[in-house]
Short mmCIF file of N, CA and C in Angstrom, two decimals:
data_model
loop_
_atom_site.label_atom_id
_atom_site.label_comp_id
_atom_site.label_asym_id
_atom_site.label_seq_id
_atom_site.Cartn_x
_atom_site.Cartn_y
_atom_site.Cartn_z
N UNK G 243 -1.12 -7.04 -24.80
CA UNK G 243 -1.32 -7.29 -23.38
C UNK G 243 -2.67 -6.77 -22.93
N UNK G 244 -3.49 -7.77 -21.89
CA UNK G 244 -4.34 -6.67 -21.78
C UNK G 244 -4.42 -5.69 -20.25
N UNK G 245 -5.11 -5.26 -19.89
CA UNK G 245 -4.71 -4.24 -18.75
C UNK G 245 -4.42 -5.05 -17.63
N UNK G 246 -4.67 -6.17 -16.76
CA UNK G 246 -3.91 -6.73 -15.95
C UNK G 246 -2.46 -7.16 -15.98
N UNK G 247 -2.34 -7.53 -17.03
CA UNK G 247 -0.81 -7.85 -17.62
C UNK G 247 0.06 -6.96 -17.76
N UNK G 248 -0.87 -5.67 -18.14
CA UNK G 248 0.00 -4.24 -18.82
C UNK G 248 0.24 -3.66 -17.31
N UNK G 249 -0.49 -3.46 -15.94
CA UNK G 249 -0.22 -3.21 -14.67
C UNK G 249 0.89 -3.37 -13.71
N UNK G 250 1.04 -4.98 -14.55
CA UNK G 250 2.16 -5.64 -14.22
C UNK G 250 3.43 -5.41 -14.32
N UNK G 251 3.41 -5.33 -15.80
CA UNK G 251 4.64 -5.13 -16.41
C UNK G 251 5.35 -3.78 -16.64
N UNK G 252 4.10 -2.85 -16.37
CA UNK G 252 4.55 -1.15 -16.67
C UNK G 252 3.73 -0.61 -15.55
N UNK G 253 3.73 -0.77 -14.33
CA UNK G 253 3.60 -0.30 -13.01
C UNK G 253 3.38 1.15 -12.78
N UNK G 254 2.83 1.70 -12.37
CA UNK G 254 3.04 3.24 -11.94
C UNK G 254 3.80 3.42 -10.71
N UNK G 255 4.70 4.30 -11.00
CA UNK G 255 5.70 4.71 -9.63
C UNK G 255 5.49 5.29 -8.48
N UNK G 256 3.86 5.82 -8.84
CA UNK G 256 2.94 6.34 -7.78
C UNK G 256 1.44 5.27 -7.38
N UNK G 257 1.43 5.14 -5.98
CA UNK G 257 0.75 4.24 -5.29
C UNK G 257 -0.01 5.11 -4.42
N UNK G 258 -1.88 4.90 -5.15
CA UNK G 258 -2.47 5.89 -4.19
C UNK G 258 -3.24 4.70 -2.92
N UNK G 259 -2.69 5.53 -1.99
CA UNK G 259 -2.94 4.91 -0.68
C UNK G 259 -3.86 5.85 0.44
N UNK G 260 -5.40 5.69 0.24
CA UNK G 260 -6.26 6.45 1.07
C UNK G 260 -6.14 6.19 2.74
N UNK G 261 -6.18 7.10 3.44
CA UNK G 261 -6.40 6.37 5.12
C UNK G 261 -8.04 7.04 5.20
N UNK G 262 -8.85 5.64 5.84
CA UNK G 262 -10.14 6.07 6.43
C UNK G 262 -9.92 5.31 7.94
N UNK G 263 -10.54 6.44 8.79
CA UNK G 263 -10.84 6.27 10.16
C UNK G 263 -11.86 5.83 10.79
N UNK G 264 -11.82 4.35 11.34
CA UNK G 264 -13.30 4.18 11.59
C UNK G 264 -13.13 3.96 13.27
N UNK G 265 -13.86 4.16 14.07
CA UNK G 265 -13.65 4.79 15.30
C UNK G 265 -12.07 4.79 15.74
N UNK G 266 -11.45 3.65 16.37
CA UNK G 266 -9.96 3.77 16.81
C UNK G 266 -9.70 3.03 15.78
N UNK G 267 -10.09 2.75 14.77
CA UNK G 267 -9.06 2.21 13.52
C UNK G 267 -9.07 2.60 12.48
N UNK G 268 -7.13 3.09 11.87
CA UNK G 268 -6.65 3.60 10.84
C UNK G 268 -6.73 2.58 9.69
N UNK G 269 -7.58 2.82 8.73
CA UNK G 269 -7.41 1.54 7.67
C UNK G 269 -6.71 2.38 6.40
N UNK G 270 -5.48 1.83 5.91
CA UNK G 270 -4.73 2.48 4.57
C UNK G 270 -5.04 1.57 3.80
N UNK G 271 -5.80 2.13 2.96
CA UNK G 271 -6.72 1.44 1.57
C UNK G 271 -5.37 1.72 0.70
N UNK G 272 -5.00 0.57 0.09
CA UNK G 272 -3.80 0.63 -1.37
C UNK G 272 -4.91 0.28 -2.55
N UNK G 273 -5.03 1.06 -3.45
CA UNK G 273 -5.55 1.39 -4.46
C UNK G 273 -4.71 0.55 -5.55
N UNK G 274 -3.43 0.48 -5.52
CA UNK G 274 -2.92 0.30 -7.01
C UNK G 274 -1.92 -1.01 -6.60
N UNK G 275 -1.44 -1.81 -8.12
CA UNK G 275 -0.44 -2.57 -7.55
C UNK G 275 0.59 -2.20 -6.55
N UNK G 276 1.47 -3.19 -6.09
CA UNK G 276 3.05 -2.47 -5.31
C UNK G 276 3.48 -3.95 -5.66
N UNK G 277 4.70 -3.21 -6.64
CA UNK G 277 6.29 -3.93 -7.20
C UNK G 277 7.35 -3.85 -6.39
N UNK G 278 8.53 -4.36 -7.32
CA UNK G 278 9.94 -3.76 -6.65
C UNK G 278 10.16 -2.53 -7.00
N UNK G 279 9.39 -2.02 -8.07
CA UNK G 279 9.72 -0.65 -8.64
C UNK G 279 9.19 0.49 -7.84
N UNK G 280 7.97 0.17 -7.23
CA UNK G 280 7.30 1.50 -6.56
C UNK G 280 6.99 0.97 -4.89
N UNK G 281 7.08 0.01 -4.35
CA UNK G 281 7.21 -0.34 -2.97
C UNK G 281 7.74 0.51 -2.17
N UNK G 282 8.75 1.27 -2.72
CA UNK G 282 9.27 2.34 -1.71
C UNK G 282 8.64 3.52 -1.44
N UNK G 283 8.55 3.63 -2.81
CA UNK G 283 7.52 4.78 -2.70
C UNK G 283 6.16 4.52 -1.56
N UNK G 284 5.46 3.35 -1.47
CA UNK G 284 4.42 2.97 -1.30
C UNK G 284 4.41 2.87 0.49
N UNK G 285 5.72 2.45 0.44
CA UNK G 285 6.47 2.34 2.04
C UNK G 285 6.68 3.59 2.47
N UNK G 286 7.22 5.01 2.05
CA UNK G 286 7.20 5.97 2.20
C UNK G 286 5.86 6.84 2.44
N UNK G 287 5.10 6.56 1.32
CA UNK G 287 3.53 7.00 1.71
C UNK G 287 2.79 6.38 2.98
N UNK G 288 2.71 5.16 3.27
CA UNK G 288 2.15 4.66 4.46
C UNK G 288 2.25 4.93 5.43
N UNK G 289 4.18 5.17 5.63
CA UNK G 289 4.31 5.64 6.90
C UNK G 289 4.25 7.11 7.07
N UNK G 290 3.99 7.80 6.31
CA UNK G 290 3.76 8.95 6.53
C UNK G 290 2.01 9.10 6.59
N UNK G 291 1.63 8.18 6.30
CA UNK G 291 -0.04 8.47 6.70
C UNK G 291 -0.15 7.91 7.96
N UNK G 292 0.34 7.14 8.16
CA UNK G 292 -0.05 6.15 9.73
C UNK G 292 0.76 7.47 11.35
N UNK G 293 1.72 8.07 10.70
CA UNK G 293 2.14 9.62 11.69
C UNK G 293 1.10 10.55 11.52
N UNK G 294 0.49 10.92 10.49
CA UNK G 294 -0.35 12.05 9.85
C UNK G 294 -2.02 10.98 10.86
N UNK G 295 -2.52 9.93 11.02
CA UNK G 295 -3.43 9.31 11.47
C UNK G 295 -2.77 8.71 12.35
N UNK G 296 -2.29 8.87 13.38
CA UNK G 296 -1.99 7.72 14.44
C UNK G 296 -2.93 7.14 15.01
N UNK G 297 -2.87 5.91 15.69
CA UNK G 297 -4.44 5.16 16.17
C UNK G 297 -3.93 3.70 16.50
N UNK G 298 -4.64 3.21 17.58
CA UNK G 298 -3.92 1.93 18.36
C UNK G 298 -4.30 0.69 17.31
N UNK G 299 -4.87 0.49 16.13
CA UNK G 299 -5.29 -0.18 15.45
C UNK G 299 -4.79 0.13 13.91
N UNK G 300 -3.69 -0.11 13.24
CA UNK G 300 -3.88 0.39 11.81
C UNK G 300 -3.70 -1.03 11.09
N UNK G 301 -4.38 -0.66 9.89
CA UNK G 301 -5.23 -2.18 8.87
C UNK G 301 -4.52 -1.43 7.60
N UNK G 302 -3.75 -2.47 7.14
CA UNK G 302 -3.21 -2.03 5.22
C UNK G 302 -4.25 -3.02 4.66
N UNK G 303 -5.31 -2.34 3.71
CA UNK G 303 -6.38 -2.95 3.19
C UNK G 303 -5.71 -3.01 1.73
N UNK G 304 -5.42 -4.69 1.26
CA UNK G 304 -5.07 -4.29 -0.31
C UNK G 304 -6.34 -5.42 -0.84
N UNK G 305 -7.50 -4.96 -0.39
CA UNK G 305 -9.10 -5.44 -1.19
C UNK G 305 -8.67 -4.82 -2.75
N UNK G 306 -8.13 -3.63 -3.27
CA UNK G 306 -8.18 -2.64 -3.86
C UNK G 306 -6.88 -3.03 -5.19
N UNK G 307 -6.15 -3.60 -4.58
CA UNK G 307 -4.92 -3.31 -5.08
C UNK G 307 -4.83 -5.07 -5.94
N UNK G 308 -4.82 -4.62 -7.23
CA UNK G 308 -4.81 -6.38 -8.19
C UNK G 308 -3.66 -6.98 -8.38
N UNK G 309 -2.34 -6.46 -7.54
CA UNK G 309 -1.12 -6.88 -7.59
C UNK G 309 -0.56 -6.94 -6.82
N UNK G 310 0.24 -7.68 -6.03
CA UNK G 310 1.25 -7.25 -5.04
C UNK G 310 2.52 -8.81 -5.30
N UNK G 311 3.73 -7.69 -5.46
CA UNK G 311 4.84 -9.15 -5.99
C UNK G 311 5.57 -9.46 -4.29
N UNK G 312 6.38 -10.26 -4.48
CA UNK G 312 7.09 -10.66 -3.34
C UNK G 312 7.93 -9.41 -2.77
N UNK G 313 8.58 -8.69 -3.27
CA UNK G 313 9.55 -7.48 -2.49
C UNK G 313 8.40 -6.97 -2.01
N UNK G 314 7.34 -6.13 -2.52
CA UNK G 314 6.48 -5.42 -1.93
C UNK G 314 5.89 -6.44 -0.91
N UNK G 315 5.70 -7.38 -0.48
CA UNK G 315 4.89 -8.30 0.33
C UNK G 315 6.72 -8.40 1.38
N UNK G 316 7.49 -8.37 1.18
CA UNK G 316 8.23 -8.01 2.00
C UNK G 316 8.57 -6.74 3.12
N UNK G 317 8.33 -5.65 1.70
CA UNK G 317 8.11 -4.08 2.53
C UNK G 317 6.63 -4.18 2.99
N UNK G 318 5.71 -4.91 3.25
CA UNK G 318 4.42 -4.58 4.23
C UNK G 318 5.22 -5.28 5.35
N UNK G 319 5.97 -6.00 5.68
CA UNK G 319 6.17 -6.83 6.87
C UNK G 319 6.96 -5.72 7.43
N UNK G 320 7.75 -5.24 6.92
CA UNK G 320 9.21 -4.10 7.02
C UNK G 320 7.94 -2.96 7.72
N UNK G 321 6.92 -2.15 7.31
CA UNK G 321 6.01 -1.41 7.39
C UNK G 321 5.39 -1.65 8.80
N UNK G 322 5.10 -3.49 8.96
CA UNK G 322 3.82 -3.41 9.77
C UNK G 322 4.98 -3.30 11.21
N UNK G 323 5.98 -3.93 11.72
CA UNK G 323 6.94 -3.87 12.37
C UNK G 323 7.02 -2.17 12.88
N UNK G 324 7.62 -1.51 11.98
CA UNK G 324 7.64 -0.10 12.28
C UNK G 324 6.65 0.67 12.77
N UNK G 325 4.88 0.57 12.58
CA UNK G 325 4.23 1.16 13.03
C UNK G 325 3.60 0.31 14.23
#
């Protein structure tokens, strides 16, 4: 396999998710894929950065992130709703 494929298929359960502040907007940069396997996790981290940064504007930037399957593209909708 080579490393896009291998990302895929053997996921990390940890999803690093940076917040940068650019005047009133919170942008959460996702760094890594998000599966069915680690979405929660990933859902758990966000919303705890978007309380930790509150701001009338927040942006989930996945420029970063070379994967995203359908459950996880479900938990951003679940995510964007809540904040």
């Amino acid at each position: 396999l080579g490393p896009e494929e291998d990302r895929r298929s053997q996921p990390s359960m940890e999803v690093r998710i940076h917040p940068e502040i650019r005047d009133e907007e919170v942008q959460l940069v996702v760094c890594d894929p998000i599966t069915a396997d680690n979405c929660f996790h990933a859902k758990k981290t966000m919303m705890a950065l978007a309380v930790r940064h509150p701001g009338p504007v927040v942006v989930i930037d996945l420029a970063k992130s070379s994967y995203i399957d359908t459950t996880a593209l479900a938990i951003l909708f679940d995510v964007k709703k809540q904040i």
